[in-house]
C-alpha positions as protocol buffer text, in pm:
chain_id: "A"
residue {
  index: 1
  type: MET
  ca { x: -5682 y: -5642 z: 7295 }
}
residue {
  index: 2
  type: SER
  ca { x: -5767 y: -5284 z: 7188 }
}
residue {
  index: 3
  type: GLN
  ca { x: -6131 y: -5199 z: 7135 }
}
residue {
  index: 4
  type: SER
  ca { x: -6070 y: -5129 z: 6766 }
}
residue {
  index: 5
  type: ASN
  ca { x: -5900 y: -5469 z: 6706 }
}
residue {
  index: 6
  type: MET
  ca { x: -6176 y: -5649 z: 6895 }
}
residue {
  index: 7
  type: LEU
  ca { x: -6447 y: -5467 z: 6694 }
}
residue {
  index: 8
  type: SER
  ca { x: -6274 y: -5561 z: 6363 }
}
residue {
  index: 9
  type: SER
  ca { x: -6244 y: -5926 z: 6466 }
}
residue {
  index: 10
  type: LEU
  ca { x: -6606 y: -5932 z: 6563 }
}
residue {
  index: 11
  type: ALA
  ca { x: -6703 y: -5755 z: 6233 }
}
residue {
  index: 12
  type: LEU
  ca { x: -6507 y: -6016 z: 6037 }
}
residue {
  index: 13
  type: THR
  ca { x: -6680 y: -6292 z: 6236 }
}
residue {
  index: 14
  type: LEU
  ca { x: -7029 y: -6158 z: 6147 }
}
residue {
  index: 15
  type: LEU
  ca { x: -6935 y: -6097 z: 5784 }
}
residue {
  index: 16
  type: LEU
  ca { x: -6813 y: -6457 z: 5742 }
}
residue {
  index: 17
  type: SER
  ca { x: -7119 y: -6602 z: 5912 }
}
residue {
  index: 18
  type: GLY
  ca { x: -7342 y: -6401 z: 5692 }
}
residue {
  index: 19
  type: ALA
  ca { x: -7162 y: -6501 z: 5382 }
}
residue {
  index: 20
  type: LEU
  ca { x: -7191 y: -6862 z: 5464 }
}
residue {
  index: 21
  type: ALA
  ca { x: -7566 y: -6838 z: 5517 }
}
residue {
  index: 22
  type: VAL
  ca { x: -7603 y: -6653 z: 5180 }
}
residue {
  index: 23
  type: THR
  ca { x: -7376 y: -6855 z: 4958 }
}
residue {
  index: 24
  type: LEU
  ca { x: -7433 y: -7219 z: 5064 }
}
residue {
  index: 25
  type: PRO
  ca { x: -7570 y: -7424 z: 4774 }
}
residue {
  index: 26
  type: VAL
  ca { x: -7929 y: -7533 z: 4777 }
}
residue {
  index: 27
  type: ALA
  ca { x: -7815 y: -7883 z: 4676 }
}
residue {
  index: 28
  type: ALA
  ca { x: -7628 y: -7936 z: 5010 }
}
residue {
  index: 29
  type: SER
  ca { x: -7933 y: -8096 z: 5197 }
}
residue {
  index: 30
  type: ALA
  ca { x: -7988 y: -8344 z: 4913 }
}
residue {
  index: 31
  type: ASP
  ca { x: -7612 y: -8422 z: 4900 }
}
residue {
  index: 32
  type: GLU
  ca { x: -7616 y: -8493 z: 5279 }
}
residue {
  index: 33
  type: ALA
  ca { x: -7918 y: -8726 z: 5243 }
}
residue {
  index: 34
  type: GLN
  ca { x: -7739 y: -8942 z: 4981 }
}
residue {
  index: 35
  type: ASN
  ca { x: -7381 y: -8915 z: 5124 }
}
residue {
  index: 36
  type: LYS
  ca { x: -7298 y: -9218 z: 5342 }
}
residue {
  index: 37
  type: ARG
  ca { x: -7030 y: -9012 z: 5529 }
}
residue {
  index: 38
  type: PHE
  ca { x: -7295 y: -8789 z: 5695 }
}
residue {
  index: 39
  type: GLY
  ca { x: -7499 y: -9035 z: 5905 }
}
residue {
  index: 40
  type: LYS
  ca { x: -7500 y: -8851 z: 6244 }
}
residue {
  index: 41
  type: ILE
  ca { x: -7745 y: -8583 z: 6354 }
}
residue {
  index: 42
  type: LYS
  ca { x: -7639 y: -8240 z: 6254 }
}
residue {
  index: 43
  type: GLY
  ca { x: -7410 y: -8087 z: 6508 }
}
residue {
  index: 44
  type: THR
  ca { x: -7325 y: -8403 z: 6698 }
}
residue {
  index: 45
  type: GLY
  ca { x: -6986 y: -8424 z: 6525 }
}
residue {
  index: 46
  type: GLY
  ca { x: -6882 y: -8116 z: 6706 }
}
residue {
  index: 47
  type: VAL
  ca { x: -6614 y: -7884 z: 6570 }
}
residue {
  index: 48
  type: SER
  ca { x: -6227 y: -7874 z: 6577 }
}
residue {
  index: 49
  type: SER
  ca { x: -6029 y: -7794 z: 6879 }
}
residue {
  index: 50
  type: ILE
  ca { x: -5697 y: -7603 z: 6869 }
}
residue {
  index: 51
  type: SER
  ca { x: -5515 y: -7935 z: 6896 }
}
residue {
  index: 52
  type: GLY
  ca { x: -5694 y: -8065 z: 6583 }
}
residue {
  index: 53
  type: ALA
  ca { x: -5896 y: -8328 z: 6755 }
}
residue {
  index: 54
  type: GLY
  ca { x: -6273 y: -8316 z: 6727 }
}
residue {
  index: 55
  type: GLY
  ca { x: -6484 y: -8146 z: 7003 }
}
residue {
  index: 56
  type: GLY
  ca { x: -6486 y: -7781 z: 7095 }
}
residue {
  index: 57
  type: GLY
  ca { x: -6243 y: -7510 z: 7053 }
}
residue {
  index: 58
  type: LEU
  ca { x: -6031 y: -7522 z: 7373 }
}
residue {
  index: 59
  type: THR
  ca { x: -6075 y: -7890 z: 7436 }
}
residue {
  index: 60
  type: PRO
  ca { x: -6146 y: -8217 z: 7254 }
}
residue {
  index: 61
  type: TRP
  ca { x: -6465 y: -8397 z: 7340 }
}
residue {
  index: 62
  type: ALA
  ca { x: -6567 y: -8765 z: 7349 }
}
residue {
  index: 63
  type: THR
  ca { x: -6739 y: -8722 z: 7012 }
}
residue {
  index: 64
  type: LEU
  ca { x: -6524 y: -8805 z: 6711 }
}
residue {
  index: 65
  type: SER
  ca { x: -6490 y: -8560 z: 6430 }
}
residue {
  index: 66
  type: SER
  ca { x: -6712 y: -8555 z: 6120 }
}
residue {
  index: 67
  type: TYR
  ca { x: -7043 y: -8727 z: 6075 }
}
residue {
  index: 68
  type: ALA
  ca { x: -6919 y: -9076 z: 6002 }
}
residue {
  index: 69
  type: GLU
  ca { x: -7102 y: -9367 z: 6168 }
}
residue {
  index: 70
  type: SER
  ca { x: -7014 y: -9730 z: 6205 }
}
residue {
  index: 71
  type: GLY
  ca { x: -6888 y: -9862 z: 5870 }
}
residue {
  index: 72
  type: GLN
  ca { x: -6837 y: -9507 z: 5732 }
}
residue {
  index: 73
  type: LEU
  ca { x: -6535 y: -9288 z: 5670 }
}
residue {
  index: 74
  type: GLY
  ca { x: -6524 y: -8916 z: 5731 }
}
residue {
  index: 75
  type: GLY
  ca { x: -6289 y: -8629 z: 5748 }
}
residue {
  index: 76
  type: THR
  ca { x: -6252 y: -8256 z: 5832 }
}
residue {
  index: 77
  type: VAL
  ca { x: -6040 y: -7956 z: 5749 }
}
residue {
  index: 78
  type: PHE
  ca { x: -6039 y: -7637 z: 5949 }
}
residue {
  index: 79
  type: ALA
  ca { x: -5884 y: -7297 z: 6014 }
}
residue {
  index: 80
  type: SER
  ca { x: -5906 y: -7112 z: 6343 }
}
residue {
  index: 81
  type: GLN
  ca { x: -5776 y: -6789 z: 6500 }
}
residue {
  index: 82
  type: ALA
  ca { x: -5769 y: -6656 z: 6856 }
}
residue {
  index: 83
  type: GLN
  ca { x: -5698 y: -6282 z: 6912 }
}
residue {
  index: 84
  type: VAL
  ca { x: -5615 y: -6182 z: 7271 }
}
residue {
  index: 85
  type: ASP
  ca { x: -5454 y: -5869 z: 7407 }
}
residue {
  index: 86
  type: ASP
  ca { x: -5084 y: -5945 z: 7340 }
}
residue {
  index: 87
  type: TYR
  ca { x: -5092 y: -6259 z: 7137 }
}
residue {
  index: 88
  type: GLN
  ca { x: -5252 y: -6425 z: 6833 }
}
residue {
  index: 89
  type: LEU
  ca { x: -5291 y: -6793 z: 6763 }
}
residue {
  index: 90
  type: ASP
  ca { x: -5353 y: -6926 z: 6417 }
}
residue {
  index: 91
  type: VAL
  ca { x: -5432 y: -7299 z: 6366 }
}
residue {
  index: 92
  type: VAL
  ca { x: -5493 y: -7504 z: 6054 }
}
residue {
  index: 93
  type: GLY
  ca { x: -5549 y: -7881 z: 6043 }
}
residue {
  index: 94
  type: GLY
  ca { x: -5768 y: -8172 z: 5973 }
}
residue {
  index: 95
  type: SER
  ca { x: -5882 y: -8503 z: 6088 }
}
residue {
  index: 96
  type: PHE
  ca { x: -5983 y: -8846 z: 5964 }
}
residue {
  index: 97
  type: ASN
  ca { x: -6250 y: -9066 z: 6120 }
}
residue {
  index: 98
  type: VAL
  ca { x: -6271 y: -9441 z: 6059 }
}
residue {
  index: 99
  type: HIS
  ca { x: -6603 y: -9609 z: 6134 }
}
residue {
  index: 100
  type: ASP
  ca { x: -6675 y: -9365 z: 6424 }
}
residue {
  index: 101
  type: LYS
  ca { x: -6419 y: -9568 z: 6625 }
}
residue {
  index: 102
  type: LEU
  ca { x: -6079 y: -9417 z: 6548 }
}
residue {
  index: 103
  type: GLU
  ca { x: -5981 y: -9053 z: 6486 }
}
residue {
  index: 104
  type: LEU
  ca { x: -5641 y: -8925 z: 6358 }
}
residue {
  index: 105
  type: SER
  ca { x: -5582 y: -8550 z: 6346 }
}
residue {
  index: 106
  type: TYR
  ca { x: -5311 y: -8301 z: 6276 }
}
residue {
  index: 107
  type: ALA
  ca { x: -5280 y: -7932 z: 6359 }
}
residue {
  index: 108
  type: ARG
  ca { x: -5025 y: -7669 z: 6279 }
}
residue {
  index: 109
  type: GLN
  ca { x: -5021 y: -7388 z: 6538 }
}
residue {
  index: 110
  type: ASP
  ca { x: -4862 y: -7042 z: 6483 }
}
residue {
  index: 111
  type: PHE
  ca { x: -4842 y: -6838 z: 6797 }
}
residue {
  index: 112
  type: LEU
  ca { x: -4757 y: -6468 z: 6757 }
}
residue {
  index: 113
  type: ILE
  ca { x: -4609 y: -6250 z: 7025 }
}
residue {
  index: 114
  type: LYS
  ca { x: -4726 y: -5913 z: 6899 }
}
residue {
  index: 115
  type: ALA
  ca { x: -4499 y: -5680 z: 7075 }
}
residue {
  index: 116
  type: ALA
  ca { x: -4187 y: -5862 z: 6954 }
}
residue {
  index: 117
  type: ASP
  ca { x: -4334 y: -5974 z: 6616 }
}
residue {
  index: 118
  type: LEU
  ca { x: -4205 y: -6323 z: 6715 }
}
residue {
  index: 119
  type: GLN
  ca { x: -4365 y: -6652 z: 6603 }
}
residue {
  index: 120
  type: ILE
  ca { x: -4369 y: -6979 z: 6782 }
}
residue {
  index: 121
  type: ARG
  ca { x: -4471 y: -7279 z: 6565 }
}
residue {
  index: 122
  type: GLN
  ca { x: -4589 y: -7611 z: 6688 }
}
residue {
  index: 123
  type: ASP
  ca { x: -4705 y: -7934 z: 6521 }
}
residue {
  index: 124
  type: ARG
  ca { x: -4965 y: -8147 z: 6703 }
}
residue {
  index: 125
  type: ILE
  ca { x: -5099 y: -8489 z: 6606 }
}
residue {
  index: 126
  type: ALA
  ca { x: -5367 y: -8676 z: 6801 }
}
residue {
  index: 127
  type: LEU
  ca { x: -5504 y: -9035 z: 6796 }
}
residue {
  index: 128
  type: ARG
  ca { x: -5834 y: -9109 z: 6973 }
}
residue {
  index: 129
  type: TYR
  ca { x: -6034 y: -9430 z: 7007 }
}
residue {
  index: 130
  type: LYS
  ca { x: -6394 y: -9468 z: 7105 }
}
residue {
  index: 131
  type: VAL
  ca { x: -6401 y: -9727 z: 7383 }
}
residue {
  index: 132
  type: ALA
  ca { x: -6770 y: -9762 z: 7454 }
}
residue {
  index: 133
  type: GLY
  ca { x: -7117 y: -9610 z: 7456 }
}
residue {
  index: 134
  type: ASP
  ca { x: -7274 y: -9346 z: 7233 }
}
residue {
  index: 135
  type: ILE
  ca { x: -7343 y: -8983 z: 7279 }
}
residue {
  index: 136
  type: ILE
  ca { x: -7719 y: -9023 z: 7232 }
}
residue {
  index: 137
  type: TYR
  ca { x: -7839 y: -9373 z: 7171 }
}
residue {
  index: 138
  type: ASP
  ca { x: -7650 y: -9612 z: 7403 }
}
residue {
  index: 139
  type: GLY
  ca { x: -7714 y: -9680 z: 7775 }
}
residue {
  index: 140
  type: LEU
  ca { x: -7357 y: -9573 z: 7834 }
}
residue {
  index: 141
  type: PRO
  ca { x: -7230 y: -9222 z: 7759 }
}
residue {
  index: 142
  type: GLN
  ca { x: -6963 y: -9205 z: 7487 }
}
residue {
  index: 143
  type: ILE
  ca { x: -6622 y: -9284 z: 7624 }
}
residue {
  index: 144
  type: THR
  ca { x: -6308 y: -9200 z: 7430 }
}
residue {
  index: 145
  type: VAL
  ca { x: -5943 y: -9230 z: 7507 }
}
residue {
  index: 146
  type: GLY
  ca { x: -5672 y: -9034 z: 7329 }
}
residue {
  index: 147
  type: VAL
  ca { x: -5310 y: -8933 z: 7291 }
}
residue {
  index: 148
  type: GLU
  ca { x: -5190 y: -8590 z: 7178 }
}
residue {
  index: 149
  type: HIS
  ca { x: -4833 y: -8533 z: 7084 }
}
residue {
  index: 150
  type: GLY
  ca { x: -4681 y: -8187 z: 7021 }
}
residue {
  index: 151
  type: GLU
  ca { x: -4342 y: -8075 z: 6891 }
}
residue {
  index: 152
  type: LEU
  ca { x: -4219 y: -7713 z: 6871 }
}
residue {
  index: 153
  type: ARG
  ca { x: -4054 y: -7595 z: 6552 }
}
residue {
  index: 154
  type: ASP
  ca { x: -3926 y: -7291 z: 6732 }
}
residue {
  index: 155
  type: GLU
  ca { x: -3766 y: -7391 z: 7059 }
}
residue {
  index: 156
  type: ALA
  ca { x: -3583 y: -7090 z: 7193 }
}
residue {
  index: 157
  type: VAL
  ca { x: -3859 y: -6924 z: 7388 }
}
residue {
  index: 158
  type: ALA
  ca { x: -3969 y: -7250 z: 7564 }
}
residue {
  index: 159
  type: LEU
  ca { x: -3611 y: -7321 z: 7667 }
}
residue {
  index: 160
  type: SER
  ca { x: -3548 y: -6963 z: 7788 }
}
residue {
  index: 161
  type: VAL
  ca { x: -3848 y: -6975 z: 8033 }
}
residue {
  index: 162
  type: GLY
  ca { x: -3736 y: -7309 z: 8189 }
}
residue {
  index: 163
  type: ALA
  ca { x: -3923 y: -7579 z: 7996 }
}
residue {
  index: 164
  type: ASP
  ca { x: -3784 y: -7929 z: 8039 }
}
residue {
  index: 165
  type: ASP
  ca { x: -3850 y: -8027 z: 7676 }
}
residue {
  index: 166
  type: THR
  ca { x: -3983 y: -7888 z: 7348 }
}
residue {
  index: 167
  type: ARG
  ca { x: -4191 y: -8199 z: 7272 }
}
residue {
  index: 168
  type: GLY
  ca { x: -4439 y: -8383 z: 7484 }
}
residue {
  index: 169
  type: THR
  ca { x: -4743 y: -8610 z: 7501 }
}
residue {
  index: 170
  type: ASP
  ca { x: -5076 y: -8580 z: 7675 }
}
residue {
  index: 171
  type: TYR
  ca { x: -5319 y: -8860 z: 7742 }
}
residue {
  index: 172
  type: THR
  ca { x: -5697 y: -8795 z: 7761 }
}
residue {
  index: 173
  type: LEU
  ca { x: -6011 y: -8975 z: 7881 }
}
residue {
  index: 174
  type: SER
  ca { x: -6330 y: -8814 z: 7762 }
}
residue {
  index: 175
  type: VAL
  ca { x: -6693 y: -8886 z: 7856 }
}
residue {
  index: 176
  type: ALA
  ca { x: -6992 y: -8721 z: 7688 }
}
residue {
  index: 177
  type: ARG
  ca { x: -7370 y: -8747 z: 7683 }
}
residue {
  index: 178
  type: ALA
  ca { x: -7627 y: -8553 z: 7485 }
}
residue {
  index: 179
  type: TRP
  ca { x: -7997 y: -8537 z: 7578 }
}
residue {
  index: 180
  type: LEU
  ca { x: -8234 y: -8477 z: 7291 }
}
residue {
  index: 181
  type: ASN
  ca { x: -8495 y: -8343 z: 7545 }
}
residue {
  index: 182
  type: GLY
  ca { x: -8255 y: -8151 z: 7769 }
}
residue {
  index: 183
  type: ILE
  ca { x: -8264 y: -7808 z: 7926 }
}
residue {
  index: 184
  type: GLY
  ca { x: -8562 y: -7622 z: 7810 }
}
residue {
  index: 185
  type: HIS
  ca { x: -8655 y: -7916 z: 7582 }
}
residue {
  index: 186
  type: ARG
  ca { x: -8345 y: -7846 z: 7376 }
}
residue {
  index: 187
  type: THR
  ca { x: -8075 y: -8087 z: 7280 }
}
residue {
  index: 188
  type: THR
  ca { x: -7812 y: -8049 z: 7555 }
}
residue {
  index: 189
  type: LEU
  ca { x: -7461 y: -8193 z: 7574 }
}
residue {
  index: 190
  type: LEU
  ca { x: -7214 y: -8236 z: 7861 }
}
residue {
  index: 191
  type: ASN
  ca { x: -6850 y: -8347 z: 7819 }
}
residue {
  index: 192
  type: VAL
  ca { x: -6582 y: -8407 z: 8083 }
}
residue {
  index: 193
  type: ASN
  ca { x: -6216 y: -8479 z: 8014 }
}
residue {
  index: 194
  type: LEU
  ca { x: -5932 y: -8601 z: 8230 }
}
residue {
  index: 195
  type: ARG
  ca { x: -5588 y: -8497 z: 8086 }
}
residue {
  index: 196
  type: TYR
  ca { x: -5265 y: -8633 z: 8205 }
}
residue {
  index: 197
  type: GLY
  ca { x: -4966 y: -8440 z: 8077 }
}
residue {
  index: 198
  type: ASN
  ca { x: -4719 y: -8153 z: 8137 }
}
residue {
  index: 199
  type: SER
  ca { x: -4776 y: -7903 z: 7849 }
}
residue {
  index: 200
  type: ASN
  ca { x: -4705 y: -7532 z: 7927 }
}
residue {
  index: 201
  type: GLN
  ca { x: -4971 y: -7303 z: 7755 }
}
residue {
  index: 202
  type: PHE
  ca { x: -5100 y: -7581 z: 7530 }
}
residue {
  index: 203
  type: GLY
  ca { x: -4732 y: -7676 z: 7461 }
}
residue {
  index: 204
  type: ILE
  ca { x: -4646 y: -7335 z: 7310 }
}
residue {
  index: 205
  type: LEU
  ca { x: -4401 y: -7284 z: 7602 }
}
residue {
  index: 206
  type: GLY
  ca { x: -4274 y: -7642 z: 7592 }
}
residue {
  index: 207
  type: TYR
  ca { x: -4339 y: -7925 z: 7831 }
}
residue {
  index: 208
  type: GLY
  ca { x: -4255 y: -7967 z: 8204 }
}
residue {
  index: 209
  type: GLY
  ca { x: -4059 y: -7731 z: 8421 }
}
residue {
  index: 210
  type: ASP
  ca { x: -3904 y: -7678 z: 8769 }
}
residue {
  index: 211
  type: ASP
  ca { x: -4224 y: -7635 z: 8961 }
}
residue {
  index: 212
  type: GLU
  ca { x: -4444 y: -7937 z: 8852 }
}
residue {
  index: 213
  type: ASP
  ca { x: -4435 y: -8226 z: 8622 }
}
residue {
  index: 214
  type: ARG
  ca { x: -4698 y: -8458 z: 8490 }
}
residue {
  index: 215
  type: GLN
  ca { x: -5042 y: -8433 z: 8653 }
}
residue {
  index: 216
  type: VAL
  ca { x: -5407 y: -8490 z: 8590 }
}
residue {
  index: 217
  type: ASN
  ca { x: -5617 y: -8198 z: 8499 }
}
residue {
  index: 218
  type: MET
  ca { x: -5991 y: -8166 z: 8431 }
}
residue {
  index: 219
  type: GLU
  ca { x: -6172 y: -8009 z: 8142 }
}
residue {
  index: 220
  type: VAL
  ca { x: -6547 y: -7951 z: 8122 }
}
residue {
  index: 221
  type: ALA
  ca { x: -6773 y: -7839 z: 7839 }
}
residue {
  index: 222
  type: GLY
  ca { x: -7148 y: -7796 z: 7786 }
}
residue {
  index: 223
  type: ALA
  ca { x: -7362 y: -7695 z: 7499 }
}
residue {
  index: 224
  type: MET
  ca { x: -7736 y: -7641 z: 7413 }
}
residue {
  index: 225
  type: PHE
  ca { x: -7891 y: -7624 z: 7070 }
}
residue {
  index: 226
  type: ILE
  ca { x: -8113 y: -7313 z: 7060 }
}
residue {
  index: 227
  type: SER
  ca { x: -8228 y: -7419 z: 6708 }
}
residue {
  index: 228
  type: ARG
  ca { x: -8147 y: -7707 z: 6473 }
}
residue {
  index: 229
  type: SER
  ca { x: -7847 y: -7513 z: 6340 }
}
residue {
  index: 230
  type: VAL
  ca { x: -7723 y: -7299 z: 6636 }
}
residue {
  index: 231
  type: ALA
  ca { x: -7557 y: -7412 z: 6961 }
}
residue {
  index: 232
  type: VAL
  ca { x: -7433 y: -7204 z: 7250 }
}
residue {
  index: 233
  type: GLY
  ca { x: -7214 y: -7331 z: 7531 }
}
residue {
  index: 234
  type: PHE
  ca { x: -6898 y: -7300 z: 7746 }
}
residue {
  index: 235
  type: GLU
  ca { x: -6567 y: -7470 z: 7797 }
}
residue {
  index: 236
  type: TRP
  ca { x: -6337 y: -7470 z: 8100 }
}
residue {
  index: 237
  type: ARG
  ca { x: -5994 y: -7616 z: 8087 }
}
residue {
  index: 238
  type: GLN
  ca { x: -5772 y: -7661 z: 8387 }
}
residue {
  index: 239
  type: LYS
  ca { x: -5403 y: -7616 z: 8308 }
}
residue {
  index: 240
  type: PRO
  ca { x: -5088 y: -7719 z: 8480 }
}
residue {
  index: 241
  type: ASP
  ca { x: -4854 y: -7458 z: 8628 }
}
residue {
  index: 242
  type: ASN
  ca { x: -4507 y: -7603 z: 8571 }
}
residue {
  index: 243
  type: LEU
  ca { x: -4282 y: -7294 z: 8549 }
}
residue {
  index: 244
  type: SER
  ca { x: -4208 y: -7112 z: 8870 }
}
residue {
  index: 245
  type: ALA
  ca { x: -4109 y: -6793 z: 8689 }
}
residue {
  index: 246
  type: LEU
  ca { x: -4438 y: -6773 z: 8494 }
}
residue {
  index: 247
  type: THR
  ca { x: -4789 y: -6815 z: 8626 }
}
residue {
  index: 248
  type: GLU
  ca { x: -5029 y: -7021 z: 8415 }
}
residue {
  index: 249
  type: ASN
  ca { x: -5407 y: -6989 z: 8467 }
}
residue {
  index: 250
  type: ASN
  ca { x: -5703 y: -7202 z: 8360 }
}
residue {
  index: 251
  type: ALA
  ca { x: -5868 y: -7118 z: 8030 }
}
residue {
  index: 252
  type: SER
  ca { x: -6238 y: -7073 z: 7950 }
}
residue {
  index: 253
  type: ASP
  ca { x: -6468 y: -6968 z: 7670 }
}
residue {
  index: 254
  type: LEU
  ca { x: -6832 y: -6889 z: 7584 }
}
residue {
  index: 255
  type: PHE
  ca { x: -6909 y: -6995 z: 7230 }
}
residue {
  index: 256
  type: LEU
  ca { x: -7162 y: -6990 z: 6954 }
}
residue {
  index: 257
  type: ALA
  ca { x: -7153 y: -7251 z: 6679 }
}
residue {
  index: 258
  type: TYR
  ca { x: -7352 y: -7235 z: 6357 }
}
residue {
  index: 259
  type: PHE
  ca { x: -7417 y: -7549 z: 6151 }
}
residue {
  index: 260
  type: PRO
  ca { x: -7591 y: -7427 z: 5827 }
}
residue {
  index: 261
  type: ASN
  ca { x: -7559 y: -7793 z: 5699 }
}
residue {
  index: 262
  type: LYS
  ca { x: -7346 y: -8098 z: 5761 }
}
residue {
  index: 263
  type: ARG
  ca { x: -7079 y: -7974 z: 5523 }
}
residue {
  index: 264
  type: LEU
  ca { x: -6979 y: -7658 z: 5718 }
}
residue {
  index: 265
  type: SER
  ca { x: -6966 y: -7516 z: 6072 }
}
residue {
  index: 266
  type: PHE
  ca { x: -6863 y: -7183 z: 6195 }
}
residue {
  index: 267
  type: THR
  ca { x: -6772 y: -7108 z: 6555 }
}
residue {
  index: 268
  type: THR
  ca { x: -6707 y: -6780 z: 6739 }
}
residue {
  index: 269
  type: ALA
  ca { x: -6631 y: -6738 z: 7106 }
}
residue {
  index: 270
  type: TRP
  ca { x: -6514 y: -6508 z: 7377 }
}
residue {
  index: 271
  type: VAL
  ca { x: -6203 y: -6657 z: 7534 }
}
residue {
  index: 272
  type: ASP
  ca { x: -6019 y: -6595 z: 7868 }
}
residue {
  index: 273
  type: LEU
  ca { x: -5673 y: -6750 z: 7864 }
}
residue {
  index: 274
  type: GLY
  ca { x: -5556 y: -6589 z: 8185 }
}
residue {
  index: 275
  type: ASP
  ca { x: -5182 y: -6493 z: 8222 }
}
residue {
  index: 276
  type: ILE
  ca { x: -4953 y: -6603 z: 7939 }
}
residue {
  index: 277
  type: ALA
  ca { x: -4572 y: -6567 z: 7966 }
}
residue {
  index: 278
  type: GLY
  ca { x: -4600 y: -6273 z: 8216 }
}
residue {
  index: 279
  type: ALA
  ca { x: -4867 y: -6084 z: 8026 }
}
residue {
  index: 280
  type: PRO
  ca { x: -5178 y: -6068 z: 8241 }
}
residue {
  index: 281
  type: ASP
  ca { x: -5544 y: -6129 z: 8167 }
}
residue {
  index: 282
  type: GLN
  ca { x: -5531 y: -6243 z: 7807 }
}
residue {
  index: 283
  type: ARG
  ca { x: -5887 y: -6211 z: 7685 }
}
residue {
  index: 284
  type: GLY
  ca { x: -6039 y: -6174 z: 7337 }
}
residue {
  index: 285
  type: VAL
  ca { x: -6220 y: -6337 z: 7048 }
}
residue {
  index: 286
  type: TYR
  ca { x: -6183 y: -6671 z: 6868 }
}
residue {
  index: 287
  type: PHE
  ca { x: -6338 y: -6788 z: 6545 }
}
residue {
  index: 288
  type: SER
  ca { x: -6313 y: -7112 z: 6342 }
}
residue {
  index: 289
  type: LEU
  ca { x: -6436 y: -7252 z: 6013 }
}
residue {
  index: 290
  type: GLN
  ca { x: -6462 y: -7624 z: 5956 }
}
residue {
  index: 291
  type: ALA
  ca { x: -6552 y: -7824 z: 5641 }
}
residue {
  index: 292
  type: ASN
  ca { x: -6660 y: -8181 z: 5650 }
}
residue {
  index: 293
  type: LEU
  ca { x: -6531 y: -8392 z: 5365 }
}
């Protein structure tokens, strides 16, 4: 990414963050106190991942989306964008949480190859179920299993690079724990995922290939609240390398998430996606806005 583009993206990020802080209604806190869909502690619902599922940006976490607790319903809508050197990813979607046990989500991904002005579109749906535990209050950490299914609307690029299919399914096992008196006496969270699947570049380049097929990969995320409304953290996502003609690297990010209230969250991050479709060292910025319904 050029320096001017990166500065423009960062400026937009700061502008949006400032606008949120200034324009939020004073009545929001009272609304949260009375609204039965906002039972969890602020921030513990996480944000929206690029697949639509609740968690971080690059990966889902064991936490389910929204602030719904047992016996409550909740939902989210979000919009995200990642800008790296040669590509841009725009994602919009939402999720629905039933009794803090079941989460259904949808995401529409639009991946832009800047040099060719070519778009690759993908639909992703995910279903996740909380098996046991609680992120804070139970003796067990929160354990969630999930399934993510993706289908490409634009198939030509995936088939041309050797993908076996233009649709595919990943299966995830997520474990998370938050400590209210964690590092530096701050609320601290750790999440670990195991993902079984064969997606190439998050499914943007299809599924499977001539080099590898389905395998188990690991994803790790950590976060710490530096105030009641601001969290900083990291994510690391191991990715398969299914295509012999194209190297696929692991992905990582360093993020800052702002929760002005339980209605809204804003996330910005520095992302490193490695090599993508022959273009090396794809690094840049990511930002996301989520509203809880």
